Amino acid sequence: MDNFEWGQGYIEKFGLHYVDFNDPERTRIPKLSALYYSNLIKDHGFVEGTFTAPGGIPTIEYENEMYYGMFPKNFSWGVNTAAYQIEGGWDADGKGLSIWDQFVHDGLAKNNETGDVASDSYHLYMDDVNLLKELNVSQYKFSLSWSRILPQGTTNITNTAGIVHYNQLIDALIDAGIEPVVTLYYWNLPQALMDMDGWLNEDIATLFNDFADLCFSLFGDRVKTWVTIHGPKGIAYDGYEKGTTAPGLTNQDGRNTYLVGHNLLKAHAMVYNTYDKKYRDVQKGKIGISLEAVWNEPLRKYSPGDWNAAERANAFDFDWFANPIFGNGDYPDIMKSTVNDSRLPMFTSEEKKMLKGSADFLGLNLYTAYLVTTAEHTDMLTGIGKDTAVKFSVDSSWKKTGSSWYYVTPFAMRKMLNWIKNKYPGVAVYVTDTGTSDNDGTLDDDHRISYVKEYTNEVLKAIRLDNCTVEGFFVHTLMDGFAWESGYNEKFGLYQVDFNDSDRKRTAKASARYYKELIADNGFYKEEPEPSIPFEPVEQKTNVHNLPMFSDFYYGTFPENFVWSAATAAYQIEGAWNVDGKSESIWDVRAHSGLLDNNATGYSL
């Protein structure tokens, strides 16, 4: 345990257990290293993938190193886009108004910018298909604009031009050998339905099911992978509590936030059920949902309180939507025990049955990690933040991006994939949304190359070292577009778009070329393979300059009679320097003479 470190007093800490020296009880708390050492003793050696810390967070090899190897042969590579960010054509050919049209026309986006034209993909979709062919992606995840197909949001009025557009895009993708992955709802509700209170109205779930049913009948003969909803937490929290995204509503107690989330979950389950019963046998497709997440890392690894805060944050951030679908059909227990029933709607037994297992795969939208600890002043918090009761921070060493809300934290990807594996075993995962931003759209985007390289490498580690089931990776995004409330200030694309050019010229960035190479390689090769070192049996004389497996991690167990222990020194831990007849030692004299750092003593350890 931490103790009195001779001449350095209490400045240096060597313990497997943390000791609070400001606590008269000298409370001992196991650090992560204590948990690791305990498992090492239990395993009596090194066995791949055996040790996990609290919350299912693995302590794993290659955590801060590049891992070389191949992705599975059938691994899917793609890019992710959202209709409002790239399509433009906001009122073209009979399209109805969406909540994002309304939001930006009310001047609520940065610099009063709009997505009226954006990247003009409504008109330039063949240019996009050519970019995708150039990248050699196997899949393209794009979303449908609900109001382009159903201008008023209901099946009473359909827009033929919108249907023709998506048929042409789907056909062009298939002709190019690219599988379409279609998102039914990516944040752009028809404004006509917002006039009915949007996702606060449970009837919207039925209308969404009608829209999805129509899309399955129109496109399902060619579309074999569907995403019902992309980022439901962002819809509920950013759109209906913080008000930073469309429709721009706010609430202080979280009641409406939870109601929106509730209706989104029911809508998802209804759509899955419709596909499952009506279309699956004929169309032979699959359908899932994309959930956003951040990795919540305990601020202090030795603090059980911070581990609990991290689990609580994950529950309110990710498990809020994951547990009803991939778990037991209901909200996480910690949510139900924390949030008053009058604010968190309850599912009926029938709804729980319909929700449980209502996805063929989980789409993971992950960009960043945060450091978390328990919030001390929850009276200053509102809504979901008050219920979660954690304080978020970041490490000053984390790289910044062109967006204020996230940092480059590749480790978050692997840890989140392990969280999913441990909490929802057997669930197939696609990374459906991750990427990095800058503010100038530079073509020499080495920072984006590093991001893609580091995040995909963490996915590879999760697959090869941790046995996580990950089946695909989608970079956000294909090209620069309208970045929601940030307008055109944040650029995420692999391709630069010239927004001053009426033709919206697309130009490949360095990251596009890198991603193409990564897809072609389907993994990571060492640039200069190191010569292998032949194994030398132990009975032979060993050259200390050429030790076998010198740079490799070796798996195996120790001899049967190998002894595991921990060491201490009396003066470092005992305290009680003059208790019960004990006389002074040379360390008592030296410490009491003020000869140690900070005049520390070991008198009361």
XYZ file of C-alpha atoms in Angstrom:
605
model
C 0.000 0.000 0.000
C 1.065 3.641 -0.277
C 3.228 4.538 2.694
C 6.126 6.559 4.079
C 8.845 6.486 1.399
C 11.960 7.094 3.490
C 13.677 10.364 2.571
C 10.891 11.356 0.182
C 8.193 11.160 2.821
C 4.734 10.851 1.231
C 5.598 12.353 -2.165
C 6.252 9.008 -3.857
C 3.567 6.300 -3.935
C 4.461 2.654 -4.567
C 1.380 0.860 -3.281
C -1.005 -1.551 -4.915
C -3.567 0.046 -2.606
C -4.256 3.746 -2.196
C -4.105 5.107 1.353
C -5.853 8.359 2.221
C -3.392 9.996 4.649
C -5.888 12.763 5.401
C -8.313 10.181 6.750
C -7.662 9.258 10.412
C -8.935 5.750 9.555
C -6.273 5.457 6.810
C -8.798 3.866 4.437
C -7.207 1.499 1.923
C -8.633 1.392 -1.620
C -7.424 -1.105 -4.228
C -5.870 0.462 -7.295
C -6.279 -1.100 -10.719
C -2.827 -2.619 -10.262
C -4.059 -4.500 -7.163
C -6.909 -5.961 -9.160
C -4.487 -6.906 -11.922
C -2.024 -8.525 -9.508
C -4.859 -10.452 -7.849
C -5.877 -11.883 -11.215
C -2.272 -12.604 -12.171
C -1.918 -14.680 -8.992
C -5.221 -16.403 -9.683
C -4.146 -17.289 -13.253
C -0.625 -18.147 -12.049
C 0.697 -16.633 -15.245
C -0.409 -14.954 -18.440
C -3.474 -16.162 -20.284
C -4.823 -14.128 -23.185
C -7.942 -12.047 -22.459
C -8.475 -13.150 -18.846
C -8.321 -9.980 -16.758
C -11.080 -7.417 -16.573
C -11.391 -4.564 -14.108
C -14.633 -3.122 -12.681
C -17.258 -2.334 -15.297
C -15.873 -4.982 -17.629
C -12.999 -2.734 -18.676
C -10.104 -4.869 -19.842
C -6.508 -4.436 -18.901
C -5.036 -5.527 -22.155
C -1.829 -5.799 -24.102
C -0.964 -3.337 -26.840
C -3.023 -0.672 -25.062
C -0.681 2.108 -26.159
C 0.981 0.380 -29.093
C 0.278 -0.203 -32.764
C -1.063 -3.686 -33.443
C -0.233 -5.328 -36.753
C -2.622 -7.777 -38.326
C -5.557 -8.277 -40.655
C -9.263 -7.642 -40.316
C -11.584 -10.575 -41.038
C -11.933 -11.348 -44.734
C -15.585 -10.255 -44.862
C -15.072 -7.058 -42.831
C -17.091 -4.147 -44.262
C -15.514 -0.780 -44.998
C -17.707 2.248 -45.605
C -18.484 5.890 -45.047
C -21.410 7.525 -43.283
C -23.491 10.517 -44.411
C -26.691 12.238 -43.304
C -29.248 13.542 -45.805
C -29.541 17.066 -44.406
C -25.761 17.490 -44.230
C -25.131 16.803 -47.914
C -28.285 16.700 -50.048
C -29.328 20.330 -50.395
C -32.382 20.688 -52.642
C -34.313 21.731 -49.563
C -37.507 22.518 -51.512
C -36.732 20.808 -54.820
C -39.243 18.713 -56.760
C -41.982 18.647 -54.144
C -39.909 18.018 -50.992
C -41.624 19.118 -47.792
C -40.143 21.194 -44.982
C -38.092 19.378 -42.322
C -37.291 20.496 -38.781
C -33.756 21.310 -39.924
C -35.072 23.540 -42.706
C -37.103 25.357 -40.055
C -34.240 25.467 -37.541
C -31.732 27.039 -39.925
C -34.249 29.405 -41.526
C -34.945 30.702 -38.015
C -31.252 31.655 -37.864
C -30.295 29.104 -35.198
C -27.190 27.663 -36.906
C -23.747 29.257 -36.765
C -23.413 32.392 -38.904
C -27.045 31.958 -40.001
C -25.848 29.287 -42.409
C -28.217 26.715 -43.911
C -28.178 23.347 -45.633
C -30.339 24.650 -48.482
C -27.657 23.615 -50.979
C -25.011 21.989 -48.747
C -22.904 19.606 -50.890
C -25.786 19.420 -53.419
C -25.816 15.638 -53.379
C -29.474 15.625 -54.417
C -28.285 16.740 -57.845
C -24.709 15.420 -57.741
C -25.333 11.930 -56.398
C -23.457 10.346 -59.307
C -20.385 12.372 -58.349
C -20.713 10.857 -54.870
C -20.971 7.347 -56.287
C -17.786 7.960 -58.254
C -16.010 9.048 -55.068
C -17.176 5.876 -53.360
C -15.884 3.776 -56.266
C -12.571 5.603 -56.005
C -12.342 4.736 -52.302
C -13.324 1.121 -53.041
C -15.656 0.959 -50.039
C -17.880 -2.080 -49.752
C -20.828 -0.195 -48.197
C -22.274 3.324 -48.199
C -24.417 4.392 -45.260
C -26.729 7.227 -46.256
C -30.050 8.424 -44.899
C -33.439 9.125 -46.421
C -35.052 12.524 -46.085
C -38.486 11.640 -44.708
C -40.057 14.839 -46.055
C -38.560 14.271 -49.518
C -40.585 11.053 -49.785
C -43.595 12.091 -47.657
C -43.798 15.914 -47.747
C -46.319 16.063 -44.895
C -44.857 13.109 -43.011
C -47.796 10.765 -43.668
C -48.478 8.273 -46.424
C -51.487 10.322 -47.551
C -49.205 12.259 -49.924
C -46.121 10.735 -51.563
C -43.534 12.595 -53.630
C -42.662 10.641 -56.765
C -39.563 12.736 -57.483
C -38.085 11.888 -54.074
C -38.753 8.187 -54.568
C -37.176 8.315 -58.034
C -34.079 10.028 -56.590
C -33.439 7.329 -53.993
C -34.129 4.557 -56.517
C -31.522 6.086 -58.823
C -28.978 6.393 -56.005
C -29.536 2.800 -54.859
C -29.282 1.452 -58.391
C -26.114 3.445 -59.087
C -24.500 2.088 -55.914
C -25.348 -1.501 -56.794
C -24.060 -1.019 -60.339
C -20.802 0.223 -58.785
C -20.553 -2.870 -56.570
C -21.324 -0.927 -53.381
C -23.929 -2.149 -50.915
C -26.378 0.540 -49.746
C -26.882 0.778 -45.971
C -29.962 2.933 -45.479
C -30.767 4.962 -42.373
C -34.481 5.643 -42.069
C -34.227 8.469 -39.547
C -31.205 10.738 -39.186
C -32.594 13.719 -37.269
C -34.732 15.336 -40.010
C -38.379 14.977 -38.983
C -40.952 16.521 -41.351
C -41.958 19.911 -39.949
C -45.625 18.957 -40.406
C -45.114 16.282 -37.731
C -43.228 18.725 -35.514
C -46.371 20.828 -35.616
C -47.964 17.825 -33.859
C -45.294 18.085 -31.093
C -42.800 15.844 -32.861
C -41.340 12.982 -30.857
C -43.177 14.180 -27.751
C -46.287 12.753 -29.424
C -46.404 8.961 -29.205
C -48.431 8.870 -32.454
C -45.255 9.834 -34.320
C -43.984 6.303 -33.667
C -46.878 4.906 -35.696
C -46.305 7.424 -38.490
C -42.597 6.519 -38.543
C -43.557 2.870 -38.850
C -45.786 3.770 -41.820
C -42.860 5.611 -43.447
C -40.514 2.676 -42.837
C -43.083 0.211 -44.189
C -43.308 2.252 -47.389
C -39.499 2.380 -47.703
C -39.199 -1.384 -47.238
C -41.741 -1.917 -50.024
C -40.054 0.599 -52.352
C -36.367 -0.175 -51.798
C -36.108 -3.418 -49.850
C -35.681 -5.594 -52.912
C -32.180 -4.043 -53.233
C -31.416 -2.675 -49.742
C -30.341 -5.492 -47.428
C -29.086 -3.482 -44.448
C -31.295 -0.963 -42.655
C -30.732 1.346 -39.683
C -33.939 2.478 -38.016
C -32.678 5.514 -36.086
C -29.253 7.139 -35.948
C -28.306 8.600 -32.560
C -31.512 8.571 -30.495
C -29.868 10.094 -27.434
C -28.777 13.130 -29.433
C -32.314 13.544 -30.746
C -33.762 13.497 -27.231
C -31.062 15.406 -25.348
C -29.716 17.924 -27.854
C -33.027 18.538 -29.593
C -35.510 18.495 -26.698
C -33.473 19.385 -23.564
C -30.464 21.505 -24.541
C -32.108 22.939 -27.634
C -28.823 23.116 -29.556
C -30.119 21.068 -32.498
C -33.461 20.877 -34.303
C -36.183 21.271 -33.181
C -34.427 23.483 -30.610
C -36.657 22.781 -27.586
C -35.509 22.968 -23.970
C -36.667 21.518 -20.667
C -35.148 21.658 -17.201
C -36.314 18.490 -15.462
C -35.598 15.933 -18.171
C -39.236 14.843 -18.348
C -39.595 15.607 -22.067
C -36.132 14.188 -22.781
C -37.116 10.817 -21.362
C -40.484 10.933 -23.140
C -38.814 11.526 -26.501
C -36.373 8.676 -25.840
C -39.300 6.443 -24.864
C -41.171 7.165 -28.084
C -38.034 6.666 -30.172
C -37.496 3.243 -28.622
C -41.094 2.236 -29.279
C -40.820 3.522 -32.850
C -37.678 1.474 -33.413
C -39.304 -1.697 -32.066
C -42.398 -1.187 -34.220
C -40.300 -0.796 -37.368
C -38.177 -3.841 -36.542
C -41.329 -5.854 -35.918
C -42.803 -4.716 -39.261
C -39.683 -5.740 -41.148
C -39.396 -9.009 -39.274
C -42.968 -10.112 -39.906
C -43.674 -8.604 -43.314
C -40.427 -8.414 -45.273
C -37.566 -10.472 -43.840
C -38.460 -13.830 -45.354
C -38.707 -12.360 -48.853
C -36.072 -9.621 -48.808
C -33.514 -11.509 -46.672
C -32.154 -8.326 -45.101
C -31.157 -7.213 -41.617
C -32.077 -4.217 -39.515
C -30.432 -2.518 -36.545
C -30.037 0.811 -34.777
C -27.083 3.207 -34.395
C -26.443 4.373 -30.825
C -24.090 7.170 -29.888
C -21.703 6.711 -26.997
C -18.783 8.334 -25.275
C -16.374 6.285 -23.198
C -16.611 7.362 -19.574
C -13.231 6.748 -17.981
C -12.853 6.908 -14.180
C -10.892 10.037 -13.278
C -9.046 8.184 -10.506
C -8.379 4.522 -11.199
C -8.073 3.790 -7.482
C -11.433 5.295 -6.515
C -14.439 2.955 -6.348
C -16.593 6.094 -6.386
C -15.196 7.058 -9.784
C -15.740 3.550 -11.131
C -19.351 3.818 -9.999
C -19.624 7.248 -11.613
C -18.321 5.801 -14.888
C -20.862 2.973 -14.825
C -23.639 5.453 -14.015
C -22.585 7.723 -16.866
C -22.536 4.773 -19.283
C -26.025 3.791 -18.135
C -27.502 7.237 -18.824
C -25.478 7.743 -22.008
C -25.520 4.378 -23.794
C -27.452 1.726 -21.872
C -30.503 4.013 -21.815
C -31.157 2.791 -25.377
C -28.987 -0.332 -25.550
C -30.457 -2.197 -22.577
C -34.095 -2.191 -23.772
C -33.021 -3.526 -27.190
C -29.991 -5.721 -26.510
C -30.584 -6.435 -22.812
C -33.752 -7.287 -20.919
C -36.261 -5.103 -22.778
C -36.280 -2.379 -20.134
C -34.301 0.616 -18.931
C -31.145 -0.015 -16.844
C -31.881 -0.589 -13.170
C -29.817 2.440 -12.179
C -32.034 4.695 -14.311
C -35.223 3.258 -12.854
C -33.962 3.607 -9.300
C -32.703 7.164 -9.862
C -35.405 8.789 -11.967
C -38.860 9.391 -10.539
C -41.605 7.345 -12.240
C -43.427 10.545 -13.148
C -40.463 11.593 -15.312
C -39.254 8.260 -16.742
C -42.088 6.507 -18.621
C -42.477 2.797 -18.014
C -42.802 0.099 -20.667
C -45.717 -2.333 -20.578
C -44.926 -6.040 -20.494
C -45.892 -6.260 -24.173
C -43.608 -3.370 -25.078
C -40.727 -5.023 -23.229
C -41.244 -8.205 -25.243
C -41.346 -6.214 -28.466
C -38.167 -4.281 -27.572
C -36.038 -7.160 -26.342
C -33.902 -8.460 -29.194
C -35.338 -5.961 -31.685
C -32.119 -5.502 -33.690
C -29.916 -7.720 -35.814
C -26.873 -5.562 -35.098
C -25.756 -2.591 -33.029
C -24.358 0.460 -34.786
C -21.845 2.293 -32.596
C -21.326 6.043 -33.017
C -18.259 6.909 -30.952
C -15.828 9.799 -31.106
C -14.369 10.472 -27.688
C -13.845 9.719 -24.008
C -14.390 11.824 -20.914
C -12.954 11.520 -17.418
C -15.698 11.203 -14.814
C -16.084 11.515 -11.102
C -19.121 11.955 -8.868
C -20.518 15.488 -9.015
C -20.405 17.260 -5.655
C -22.975 19.990 -6.355
C -25.900 18.335 -8.125
C -28.132 21.299 -7.223
C -26.320 23.168 -10.004
C -27.311 20.507 -12.563
C -30.559 20.057 -14.470
C -32.363 17.361 -16.433
C -30.435 14.226 -17.287
C -27.262 15.796 -15.927
C -28.801 16.013 -12.463
C -29.917 12.380 -12.637
C -26.526 11.166 -13.844
C -24.752 13.210 -11.138
C -21.248 13.032 -12.589
C -18.638 15.656 -13.346
C -16.939 15.431 -16.753
C -13.404 16.544 -17.570
C -10.663 15.796 -20.086
C -6.968 15.039 -19.924
C -4.843 17.993 -20.981
C -2.705 15.662 -23.118
C -5.611 14.639 -25.368
C -5.447 16.099 -28.873
C -8.058 18.703 -29.738
C -10.183 18.654 -32.878
C -12.022 21.303 -34.858
C -15.051 20.714 -32.615
C -15.299 21.825 -29.010
C -17.206 18.775 -27.789
C -14.707 16.000 -28.361
C -11.024 15.032 -28.241
C -8.946 12.371 -29.954
C -9.017 9.349 -27.629
C -8.528 6.123 -29.632
C -8.565 3.957 -26.498
C -12.246 4.862 -26.079
C -13.150 2.758 -29.100
C -11.634 -0.472 -27.826
C -12.948 -0.025 -24.314
C -16.475 0.679 -25.541
C -16.419 -2.384 -27.771
C -15.363 -4.462 -24.767
C -18.122 -2.898 -22.667
C -20.634 -4.001 -25.313
C -19.136 -7.491 -25.515
C -19.303 -7.955 -21.754
C -22.704 -6.362 -21.202
C -24.475 -7.575 -24.337
C -22.683 -10.800 -25.316
C -23.151 -12.086 -28.821
C -24.257 -8.767 -30.315
C -22.742 -7.977 -33.719
C -21.382 -4.422 -33.896
C -20.732 -2.033 -36.771
C -18.881 1.194 -36.040
C -21.342 3.373 -37.953
C -20.093 6.867 -37.175
C -16.677 8.219 -36.196
C -14.342 10.792 -37.673
C -12.528 13.997 -36.943
C -13.007 17.647 -37.781
C -10.965 20.697 -38.649
C -11.980 24.248 -39.436
C -10.162 24.853 -42.710
C -10.903 21.773 -44.822
C -7.229 21.363 -45.671
C -6.247 18.781 -48.271
C -3.141 17.868 -46.249
C -5.141 16.410 -43.376
C -2.521 14.317 -41.593
C -4.547 14.688 -38.395
C -7.437 12.812 -40.058
C -5.092 10.091 -41.289
C -3.842 9.635 -37.712
C -7.408 9.545 -36.394
C -8.573 6.905 -38.871
C -5.410 4.853 -38.366
C -5.554 4.937 -34.572
C -9.295 4.315 -34.235
C -9.375 1.482 -36.763
C -6.360 -0.073 -35.060
C -8.270 -0.085 -31.779
C -11.094 -1.883 -33.581
C -8.597 -4.450 -34.866
C -7.283 -4.992 -31.328
C -10.841 -5.463 -30.088
C -11.445 -8.113 -32.748
C -8.136 -9.977 -32.622
C -7.105 -9.641 -28.984
C -10.412 -9.257 -27.139
C -12.712 -11.426 -29.260
C -15.215 -8.622 -29.868
C -17.658 -9.150 -32.732
C -17.165 -6.133 -34.999
C -18.265 -6.511 -38.609
C -17.670 -3.119 -40.198
C -16.321 0.421 -39.916
C -17.821 3.611 -41.377
C -15.882 6.872 -41.419
C -17.833 10.071 -40.968
C -17.920 11.455 -43.508
C -17.545 11.076 -47.264
C -17.218 14.818 -47.941
C -17.432 18.161 -46.186
C -21.012 19.220 -45.591
C -23.324 21.162 -43.308
C -22.234 20.243 -39.773
C -25.582 20.707 -38.041
C -25.674 23.713 -35.689
C -22.021 24.475 -36.478
C -22.855 25.195 -40.120
C -19.809 25.019 -42.387
C -17.314 25.817 -39.631
C -16.455 22.176 -38.985
C -15.180 19.954 -41.796
C -15.300 16.173 -41.404
C -14.940 14.959 -44.986
C -12.462 12.653 -46.666
C -13.149 14.871 -49.681
C -13.051 18.656 -49.671
C -16.084 20.480 -51.061
C -15.677 23.994 -52.449
C -18.771 25.754 -51.122
C -17.897 28.882 -53.111
C -18.190 26.893 -56.328
C -21.749 26.514 -57.630
C -20.719 23.077 -58.941
C -19.594 22.068 -55.434
C -16.331 20.615 -56.695
C -15.092 17.623 -54.679
C -11.342 17.081 -54.176
C -9.701 14.107 -52.460
C -7.849 14.904 -49.245
C -4.785 12.935 -48.157
C -7.046 11.000 -45.778
C -9.123 9.699 -48.706
C -6.006 8.199 -50.251
C -4.984 6.716 -46.900
C -8.425 5.207 -46.301
C -8.369 3.671 -49.783
C -5.013 2.018 -48.996
C -6.280 0.770 -45.635
C -9.312 -0.789 -47.325
C -7.093 -2.428 -49.948
C -4.751 -3.815 -47.272
C -7.642 -4.805 -44.975
C -5.315 -4.321 -42.037
C -1.926 -3.077 -40.885
C 1.488 -4.230 -42.045
C 4.812 -3.373 -40.481
C 6.709 -1.084 -42.807
C 10.012 -2.779 -41.955
C 9.442 -6.307 -40.677
C 11.820 -7.169 -37.878
C 13.889 -10.353 -38.373
C 12.524 -13.168 -36.268
C 14.677 -14.316 -33.357
C 14.979 -18.104 -33.150
C 13.873 -19.613 -29.867
C 16.753 -21.000 -27.811
C 15.970 -23.787 -25.317
C 16.762 -22.782 -21.756
C 19.322 -25.526 -21.289
C 21.589 -23.900 -23.852
C 23.892 -21.047 -22.951
C 21.979 -17.830 -23.707
C 23.518 -14.771 -25.293
C 22.253 -11.802 -23.260
C 22.401 -9.667 -26.400
C 20.165 -12.066 -28.311
C 17.552 -13.242 -25.855
C 14.686 -15.340 -27.252
C 11.385 -13.436 -27.631
C 13.130 -10.309 -26.386
C 10.511 -7.912 -27.789
C 7.475 -10.214 -27.643
C 4.911 -10.859 -24.958
C 5.064 -14.449 -23.764
C 2.005 -16.383 -22.591
C 2.276 -19.248 -20.126
C 2.147 -20.214 -16.454
C 4.766 -20.107 -13.723
C 6.145 -23.253 -12.034
C 3.697 -24.938 -9.703
C 5.632 -23.980 -6.555
C 6.227 -20.374 -7.633
C 5.457 -18.006 -4.744
C 3.505 -14.744 -5.101
C 3.867 -12.098 -2.415
C 3.888 -8.433 -1.495
C 6.643 -6.741 0.489
C 6.599 -4.047 3.182
C 9.021 -2.451 5.629
C 8.055 -1.871 9.271
C 8.882 1.845 9.457
C 7.082 2.533 6.160
C 3.737 1.183 7.300
C 3.483 0.589 11.081
C 3.311 4.086 12.552
C 2.791 4.007 16.343
C 6.379 5.191 16.754
C 6.196 5.393 20.565
C 3.230 3.173 21.369
C 3.215 0.407 23.965
C 6.828 0.783 25.048
C 8.467 1.085 21.635
C 11.702 3.106 21.730
C 13.097 5.443 19.085
C 14.728 4.034 15.959
C 17.244 5.838 13.757
C 14.366 6.706 11.387
C 12.362 8.244 14.219
C 15.339 10.410 15.115
C 16.029 11.398 11.498
C 12.394 12.233 10.779
C 11.878 14.188 14.020
C 15.008 16.183 13.211
C 13.265 17.544 10.098
C 15.712 15.955 7.683
C 13.083 14.495 5.332
C 11.059 16.048 2.483
C 8.269 18.297 3.819
C 9.339 17.386 7.381
C 7.337 14.189 6.982
C 7.444 11.475 9.601
C 6.183 7.950 9.918
C 4.678 8.565 13.334
C 1.068 7.869 12.372
C 0.957 5.678 9.303
